[in-house]
Amino acid sequence: MNKTIAIVDDHNLFAQSLKGLVNSFQEYEVLSVFKNGQELIDYFLANKKHPDIVLLDIRMPVLNGIETMEWLKDKYPSQKVLALTMEHEEEIIIKMIKTGCRGYLLKDIEPDEFFFALNCVSNSGYYLNEDFSEALKCPKEQKTFKNFSQREIEFINLACSERTYKQVADEMNLSPKTIDGYREALFQKLELKSRVGLVLFAVKNKMVSF
């Protein structure tokens, strides 16, 4: 039985093209297409069949991606959602992750990587994209990291907040240069490339809760 997908995007041409791509994959099919978050909520409230994965645009009229994620987190926290975005907007993507999003897709993603992302979310729960090395993307076996210092754990938790790195430094009573050192050391240790990747890693490994 195919896994079902709901597409939520106000750009009709893109949404229909995405629908065609999803339906071209043998294992997946599009259940519904919605123009904004409110249409998705209305669908859920009508007690219709829930999709296995929601592909959710971030910038939409009526109800945007963040507002929609907040509703889903409250009502259906187990619903798997992938964010769709035109740009890598760190602050907004982190907000999406904090409200339960399982990863994000850039709208110019290659079809093979898109298919890979759907499989990752279906099988392991999260899609870890270019923020991670190939070794950590959708692993067959969970890779664990146990050698975190107390200060590293504190830094990770603060980095998953909406604080700037300067505010993190103030909170930890450290210089911005020292914080830069923590960040770069963790990026190297975890094979990460961005703060978004760090947040995804922390959420996936249950190092933080929101």
PDB file of C-alpha atoms in Angstrom:
ATOM      1  CA  MET A   1       0.000   0.000   0.000  1.00  0.00           C
ATOM      2  CA  ASN A   2       1.411   3.375  -1.013  1.00  0.00           C
ATOM      3  CA  LYS A   3       2.295   6.003   1.556  1.00  0.00           C
ATOM      4  CA  THR A   4       0.185   9.139   1.257  1.00  0.00           C
ATOM      5  CA  ILE A   5       1.329  12.739   0.935  1.00  0.00           C
ATOM      6  CA  ALA A   6      -0.467  16.046   1.494  1.00  0.00           C
ATOM      7  CA  ILE A   7       0.945  19.127  -0.246  1.00  0.00           C
ATOM      8  CA  VAL A   8       0.312  22.550   1.302  1.00  0.00           C
ATOM      9  CA  ASP A   9       1.523  25.366  -0.963  1.00  0.00           C
ATOM     10  CA  ASP A  10      -0.124  28.521  -2.295  1.00  0.00           C
ATOM     11  CA  HIS A  11       1.747  28.401  -5.622  1.00  0.00           C
ATOM     12  CA  ASN A  12      -0.541  26.245  -7.718  1.00  0.00           C
ATOM     13  CA  LEU A  13       1.894  25.523 -10.550  1.00  0.00           C
ATOM     14  CA  PHE A  14       4.581  24.355  -8.120  1.00  0.00           C
ATOM     15  CA  ALA A  15       2.080  22.317  -6.094  1.00  0.00           C
ATOM     16  CA  GLN A  16       0.735  20.553  -9.167  1.00  0.00           C
ATOM     17  CA  SER A  17       4.239  19.860 -10.471  1.00  0.00           C
ATOM     18  CA  LEU A  18       5.178  18.447  -7.062  1.00  0.00           C
ATOM     19  CA  LYS A  19       2.046  16.307  -7.108  1.00  0.00           C
ATOM     20  CA  GLY A  20       3.065  14.867 -10.459  1.00  0.00           C
ATOM     21  CA  LEU A  21       6.546  14.094  -9.152  1.00  0.00           C
ATOM     22  CA  VAL A  22       5.251  12.376  -6.002  1.00  0.00           C
ATOM     23  CA  ASN A  23       2.782  10.297  -8.016  1.00  0.00           C
ATOM     24  CA  SER A  24       5.629   9.188 -10.286  1.00  0.00           C
ATOM     25  CA  PHE A  25       7.231   7.412  -7.324  1.00  0.00           C
ATOM     26  CA  GLN A  26       5.996   3.854  -6.998  1.00  0.00           C
ATOM     27  CA  GLU A  27       5.782   3.927  -3.197  1.00  0.00           C
ATOM     28  CA  TYR A  28       3.932   7.251  -2.800  1.00  0.00           C
ATOM     29  CA  GLU A  29       0.773   9.025  -3.857  1.00  0.00           C
ATOM     30  CA  VAL A  30      -0.688  12.473  -3.205  1.00  0.00           C
ATOM     31  CA  LEU A  31      -3.766  12.375  -1.026  1.00  0.00           C
ATOM     32  CA  SER A  32      -4.684  16.077  -1.275  1.00  0.00           C
ATOM     33  CA  VAL A  33      -3.325  19.484  -2.259  1.00  0.00           C
ATOM     34  CA  PHE A  34      -4.095  22.572  -0.143  1.00  0.00           C
ATOM     35  CA  LYS A  35      -3.431  26.278  -0.749  1.00  0.00           C
ATOM     36  CA  ASN A  36      -2.690  27.216   2.863  1.00  0.00           C
ATOM     37  CA  GLY A  37      -2.497  25.909   6.394  1.00  0.00           C
ATOM     38  CA  GLN A  38      -6.129  26.667   7.167  1.00  0.00           C
ATOM     39  CA  GLU A  39      -7.283  24.355   4.376  1.00  0.00           C
ATOM     40  CA  LEU A  40      -5.133  21.588   5.865  1.00  0.00           C
ATOM     41  CA  ILE A  41      -6.572  22.190   9.336  1.00  0.00           C
ATOM     42  CA  ASP A  42     -10.124  22.106   7.957  1.00  0.00           C
ATOM     43  CA  TYR A  43      -9.307  18.779   6.317  1.00  0.00           C
ATOM     44  CA  PHE A  44      -8.031  17.342   9.613  1.00  0.00           C
ATOM     45  CA  LEU A  45     -11.064  18.656  11.500  1.00  0.00           C
ATOM     46  CA  ALA A  46     -13.325  16.903   9.000  1.00  0.00           C
ATOM     47  CA  ASN A  47     -11.879  13.596  10.268  1.00  0.00           C
ATOM     48  CA  LYS A  48     -10.679  12.528   6.853  1.00  0.00           C
ATOM     49  CA  LYS A  49      -7.772  10.164   6.260  1.00  0.00           C
ATOM     50  CA  HIS A  50      -4.537  11.657   7.568  1.00  0.00           C
ATOM     51  CA  PRO A  51      -1.539  11.655   5.234  1.00  0.00           C
ATOM     52  CA  ASP A  52       1.633   9.824   6.169  1.00  0.00           C
ATOM     53  CA  ILE A  53       3.664  12.955   5.385  1.00  0.00           C
ATOM     54  CA  VAL A  54       2.726  16.623   4.982  1.00  0.00           C
ATOM     55  CA  LEU A  55       4.854  18.782   2.667  1.00  0.00           C
ATOM     56  CA  LEU A  56       4.301  22.238   4.135  1.00  0.00           C
ATOM     57  CA  ASP A  57       5.218  25.572   2.566  1.00  0.00           C
ATOM     58  CA  ILE A  58       6.426  28.167   5.056  1.00  0.00           C
ATOM     59  CA  ARG A  59       5.310  31.457   3.527  1.00  0.00           C
ATOM     60  CA  MET A  60       1.584  31.315   2.769  1.00  0.00           C
ATOM     61  CA  PRO A  61      -1.431  33.607   3.110  1.00  0.00           C
ATOM     62  CA  VAL A  62      -4.268  32.953   5.597  1.00  0.00           C
ATOM     63  CA  LEU A  63      -2.196  30.577   7.770  1.00  0.00           C
ATOM     64  CA  ASN A  64       1.546  30.193   7.253  1.00  0.00           C
ATOM     65  CA  GLY A  65       3.790  27.204   7.898  1.00  0.00           C
ATOM     66  CA  ILE A  66       4.840  28.136  11.427  1.00  0.00           C
ATOM     67  CA  GLU A  67       1.247  28.772  12.545  1.00  0.00           C
ATOM     68  CA  THR A  68       0.158  25.505  10.950  1.00  0.00           C
ATOM     69  CA  MET A  69       2.968  23.591  12.672  1.00  0.00           C
ATOM     70  CA  GLU A  70       1.955  25.069  16.038  1.00  0.00           C
ATOM     71  CA  TRP A  71      -1.569  23.732  15.519  1.00  0.00           C
ATOM     72  CA  LEU A  72      -0.331  20.310  14.421  1.00  0.00           C
ATOM     73  CA  LYS A  73       2.060  20.093  17.383  1.00  0.00           C
ATOM     74  CA  ASP A  74      -0.858  20.753  19.735  1.00  0.00           C
ATOM     75  CA  LYS A  75      -3.441  18.508  18.047  1.00  0.00           C
ATOM     76  CA  TYR A  76      -1.469  15.864  16.132  1.00  0.00           C
ATOM     77  CA  PRO A  77       2.128  15.837  17.443  1.00  0.00           C
ATOM     78  CA  SER A  78       2.965  12.545  15.724  1.00  0.00           C
ATOM     79  CA  GLN A  79       2.147  13.862  12.256  1.00  0.00           C
ATOM     80  CA  LYS A  80       5.256  13.797  10.049  1.00  0.00           C
ATOM     81  CA  VAL A  81       5.915  17.101   8.299  1.00  0.00           C
ATOM     82  CA  LEU A  82       8.625  18.332   5.943  1.00  0.00           C
ATOM     83  CA  ALA A  83       8.976  22.080   5.424  1.00  0.00           C
ATOM     84  CA  LEU A  84       9.220  23.542   1.930  1.00  0.00           C
ATOM     85  CA  THR A  85      11.210  26.735   1.480  1.00  0.00           C
ATOM     86  CA  MET A  86      12.735  28.911  -1.233  1.00  0.00           C
ATOM     87  CA  GLU A  87      15.642  30.039   0.897  1.00  0.00           C
ATOM     88  CA  HIS A  88      17.704  28.703   3.768  1.00  0.00           C
ATOM     89  CA  GLU A  89      16.301  31.051   6.413  1.00  0.00           C
ATOM     90  CA  GLU A  90      17.912  29.761   9.591  1.00  0.00           C
ATOM     91  CA  GLU A  91      15.671  31.452  12.151  1.00  0.00           C
ATOM     92  CA  ILE A  92      12.427  30.422  10.444  1.00  0.00           C
ATOM     93  CA  ILE A  93      13.543  26.852   9.782  1.00  0.00           C
ATOM     94  CA  ILE A  94      14.607  26.442  13.427  1.00  0.00           C
ATOM     95  CA  LYS A  95      11.148  27.635  14.498  1.00  0.00           C
ATOM     96  CA  MET A  96       9.608  25.000  12.229  1.00  0.00           C
ATOM     97  CA  ILE A  97      11.807  22.281  13.740  1.00  0.00           C
ATOM     98  CA  LYS A  98      10.962  23.418  17.282  1.00  0.00           C
ATOM     99  CA  THR A  99       7.273  22.972  16.489  1.00  0.00           C
ATOM    100  CA  GLY A 100       7.773  19.408  15.269  1.00  0.00           C
ATOM    101  CA  CYS A 101       8.907  19.627  11.656  1.00  0.00           C
ATOM    102  CA  ARG A 102      11.036  16.604  10.667  1.00  0.00           C
ATOM    103  CA  GLY A 103      13.326  18.457   8.250  1.00  0.00           C
ATOM    104  CA  TYR A 104      13.186  20.880   5.369  1.00  0.00           C
ATOM    105  CA  LEU A 105      13.368  20.817   1.582  1.00  0.00           C
ATOM    106  CA  LEU A 106      14.630  23.584  -0.654  1.00  0.00           C
ATOM    107  CA  LYS A 107      12.250  24.019  -3.572  1.00  0.00           C
ATOM    108  CA  ASP A 108      15.028  23.512  -6.112  1.00  0.00           C
ATOM    109  CA  ILE A 109      15.841  20.067  -4.698  1.00  0.00           C
ATOM    110  CA  GLU A 110      16.752  17.350  -7.194  1.00  0.00           C
ATOM    111  CA  PRO A 111      14.083  14.631  -7.701  1.00  0.00           C
ATOM    112  CA  ASP A 112      16.401  11.853  -6.482  1.00  0.00           C
ATOM    113  CA  GLU A 113      17.149  13.766  -3.262  1.00  0.00           C
ATOM    114  CA  PHE A 114      13.442  14.511  -2.829  1.00  0.00           C
ATOM    115  CA  PHE A 115      12.633  10.801  -3.080  1.00  0.00           C
ATOM    116  CA  PHE A 116      15.440  10.115  -0.602  1.00  0.00           C
ATOM    117  CA  ALA A 117      13.939  12.694   1.789  1.00  0.00           C
ATOM    118  CA  LEU A 118      10.516  11.050   1.690  1.00  0.00           C
ATOM    119  CA  ASN A 119      12.079   7.670   2.416  1.00  0.00           C
ATOM    120  CA  CYS A 120      14.092   9.100   5.307  1.00  0.00           C
ATOM    121  CA  VAL A 121      11.036  10.591   6.980  1.00  0.00           C
ATOM    122  CA  SER A 122       9.029   7.430   6.370  1.00  0.00           C
ATOM    123  CA  ASN A 123      11.715   5.102   7.702  1.00  0.00           C
ATOM    124  CA  SER A 124      13.751   6.988  10.296  1.00  0.00           C
ATOM    125  CA  GLY A 125      11.467   9.932  11.090  1.00  0.00           C
ATOM    126  CA  TYR A 126      13.797  12.739   9.985  1.00  0.00           C
ATOM    127  CA  TYR A 127      15.414  14.045   6.830  1.00  0.00           C
ATOM    128  CA  LEU A 128      18.924  15.331   7.447  1.00  0.00           C
ATOM    129  CA  ASN A 129      20.035  17.126   4.318  1.00  0.00           C
ATOM    130  CA  GLU A 130      23.181  19.005   3.341  1.00  0.00           C
ATOM    131  CA  ASP A 131      23.677  20.087   6.952  1.00  0.00           C
ATOM    132  CA  PHE A 132      24.947  16.570   7.604  1.00  0.00           C
ATOM    133  CA  SER A 133      27.625  14.387   6.108  1.00  0.00           C
ATOM    134  CA  GLU A 134      26.610  11.413   3.991  1.00  0.00           C
ATOM    135  CA  ALA A 135      27.482   9.151   6.934  1.00  0.00           C
ATOM    136  CA  LEU A 136      24.761  10.712   9.107  1.00  0.00           C
ATOM    137  CA  LYS A 137      22.023  11.169   6.527  1.00  0.00           C
ATOM    138  CA  CYS A 138      19.191   8.764   7.163  1.00  0.00           C
ATOM    139  CA  PRO A 139      21.408   6.053   8.707  1.00  0.00           C
ATOM    140  CA  LYS A 140      20.272   2.441   8.811  1.00  0.00           C
ATOM    141  CA  GLU A 141      21.562   2.209  12.356  1.00  0.00           C
ATOM    142  CA  GLN A 142      21.244   4.978  14.904  1.00  0.00           C
ATOM    143  CA  LYS A 143      24.611   6.583  15.528  1.00  0.00           C
ATOM    144  CA  THR A 144      25.031   7.749  19.112  1.00  0.00           C
ATOM    145  CA  PHE A 145      27.360  10.287  20.663  1.00  0.00           C
ATOM    146  CA  LYS A 146      28.042   9.939  24.358  1.00  0.00           C
ATOM    147  CA  ASN A 147      31.139  12.030  24.918  1.00  0.00           C
ATOM    148  CA  PHE A 148      29.577  15.452  25.393  1.00  0.00           C
ATOM    149  CA  SER A 149      30.879  17.664  28.161  1.00  0.00           C
ATOM    150  CA  GLN A 150      28.383  19.415  30.408  1.00  0.00           C
ATOM    151  CA  ARG A 151      29.284  22.734  28.758  1.00  0.00           C
ATOM    152  CA  GLU A 152      28.736  21.273  25.291  1.00  0.00           C
ATOM    153  CA  ILE A 153      25.302  20.063  26.337  1.00  0.00           C
ATOM    154  CA  GLU A 154      24.533  23.503  27.763  1.00  0.00           C
ATOM    155  CA  PHE A 155      25.675  25.121  24.523  1.00  0.00           C
ATOM    156  CA  ILE A 156      23.555  22.765  22.398  1.00  0.00           C
ATOM    157  CA  ASN A 157      20.449  23.552  24.439  1.00  0.00           C
ATOM    158  CA  LEU A 158      21.030  27.297  24.180  1.00  0.00           C
ATOM    159  CA  ALA A 159      21.809  27.041  20.461  1.00  0.00           C
ATOM    160  CA  CYS A 160      18.415  25.389  20.004  1.00  0.00           C
ATOM    161  CA  SER A 161      16.735  28.480  21.429  1.00  0.00           C
ATOM    162  CA  GLU A 162      16.111  31.730  19.601  1.00  0.00           C
ATOM    163  CA  ARG A 163      19.153  33.352  21.187  1.00  0.00           C
ATOM    164  CA  THR A 164      21.909  34.777  19.009  1.00  0.00           C
ATOM    165  CA  TYR A 165      25.399  33.363  19.503  1.00  0.00           C
ATOM    166  CA  LYS A 166      26.303  36.572  21.374  1.00  0.00           C
ATOM    167  CA  GLN A 167      23.374  36.007  23.739  1.00  0.00           C
ATOM    168  CA  VAL A 168      24.471  32.392  24.188  1.00  0.00           C
ATOM    169  CA  ALA A 169      27.936  33.670  25.138  1.00  0.00           C
ATOM    170  CA  ASP A 170      26.418  36.059  27.705  1.00  0.00           C
ATOM    171  CA  GLU A 171      24.225  33.271  29.142  1.00  0.00           C
ATOM    172  CA  MET A 172      27.238  30.977  29.548  1.00  0.00           C
ATOM    173  CA  ASN A 173      29.494  33.794  30.829  1.00  0.00           C
ATOM    174  CA  LEU A 174      31.945  33.150  28.007  1.00  0.00           C
ATOM    175  CA  SER A 175      33.445  35.318  25.297  1.00  0.00           C
ATOM    176  CA  PRO A 176      31.973  35.208  21.775  1.00  0.00           C
ATOM    177  CA  LYS A 177      35.324  33.801  20.602  1.00  0.00           C
ATOM    178  CA  THR A 178      35.035  30.889  23.043  1.00  0.00           C
ATOM    179  CA  ILE A 179      31.472  30.241  21.869  1.00  0.00           C
ATOM    180  CA  ASP A 180      32.724  30.205  18.286  1.00  0.00           C
ATOM    181  CA  GLY A 181      35.182  27.544  19.409  1.00  0.00           C
ATOM    182  CA  TYR A 182      32.405  25.428  20.958  1.00  0.00           C
ATOM    183  CA  ARG A 183      30.346  25.755  17.799  1.00  0.00           C
ATOM    184  CA  GLU A 184      33.122  24.813  15.399  1.00  0.00           C
ATOM    185  CA  ALA A 185      34.271  21.898  17.588  1.00  0.00           C
ATOM    186  CA  LEU A 186      30.726  20.491  17.703  1.00  0.00           C
ATOM    187  CA  PHE A 187      30.230  21.001  13.979  1.00  0.00           C
ATOM    188  CA  GLN A 188      33.411  19.032  13.342  1.00  0.00           C
ATOM    189  CA  LYS A 189      32.573  16.350  15.908  1.00  0.00           C
ATOM    190  CA  LEU A 190      29.069  15.808  14.533  1.00  0.00           C
ATOM    191  CA  GLU A 191      29.953  16.464  10.879  1.00  0.00           C
ATOM    192  CA  LEU A 192      27.578  19.424  10.701  1.00  0.00           C
ATOM    193  CA  LYS A 193      27.602  22.550   8.583  1.00  0.00           C
ATOM    194  CA  SER A 194      25.040  24.836  10.216  1.00  0.00           C
ATOM    195  CA  ARG A 195      23.035  25.698  13.319  1.00  0.00           C
ATOM    196  CA  VAL A 196      19.948  24.194  11.666  1.00  0.00           C
ATOM    197  CA  GLY A 197      21.801  20.904  11.436  1.00  0.00           C
ATOM    198  CA  LEU A 198      22.706  21.110  15.117  1.00  0.00           C
ATOM    199  CA  VAL A 199      19.073  21.696  16.076  1.00  0.00           C
ATOM    200  CA  LEU A 200      17.921  18.782  13.916  1.00  0.00           C
ATOM    201  CA  PHE A 201      20.552  16.537  15.476  1.00  0.00           C
ATOM    202  CA  ALA A 202      19.572  17.561  19.006  1.00  0.00           C
ATOM    203  CA  VAL A 203      15.858  17.043  18.374  1.00  0.00           C
ATOM    204  CA  LYS A 204      16.355  13.719  16.580  1.00  0.00           C
ATOM    205  CA  ASN A 205      18.504  12.406  19.432  1.00  0.00           C
ATOM    206  CA  LYS A 206      16.153  13.779  22.122  1.00  0.00           C
ATOM    207  CA  MET A 207      18.802  16.055  23.595  1.00  0.00           C
ATOM    208  CA  VAL A 208      16.294  18.911  23.830  1.00  0.00           C
ATOM    209  CA  SER A 209      12.551  19.235  24.208  1.00  0.00           C
ATOM    210  CA  PHE A 210      10.329  22.178  23.394  1.00  0.00           C
TER     211      PHE A 210
END
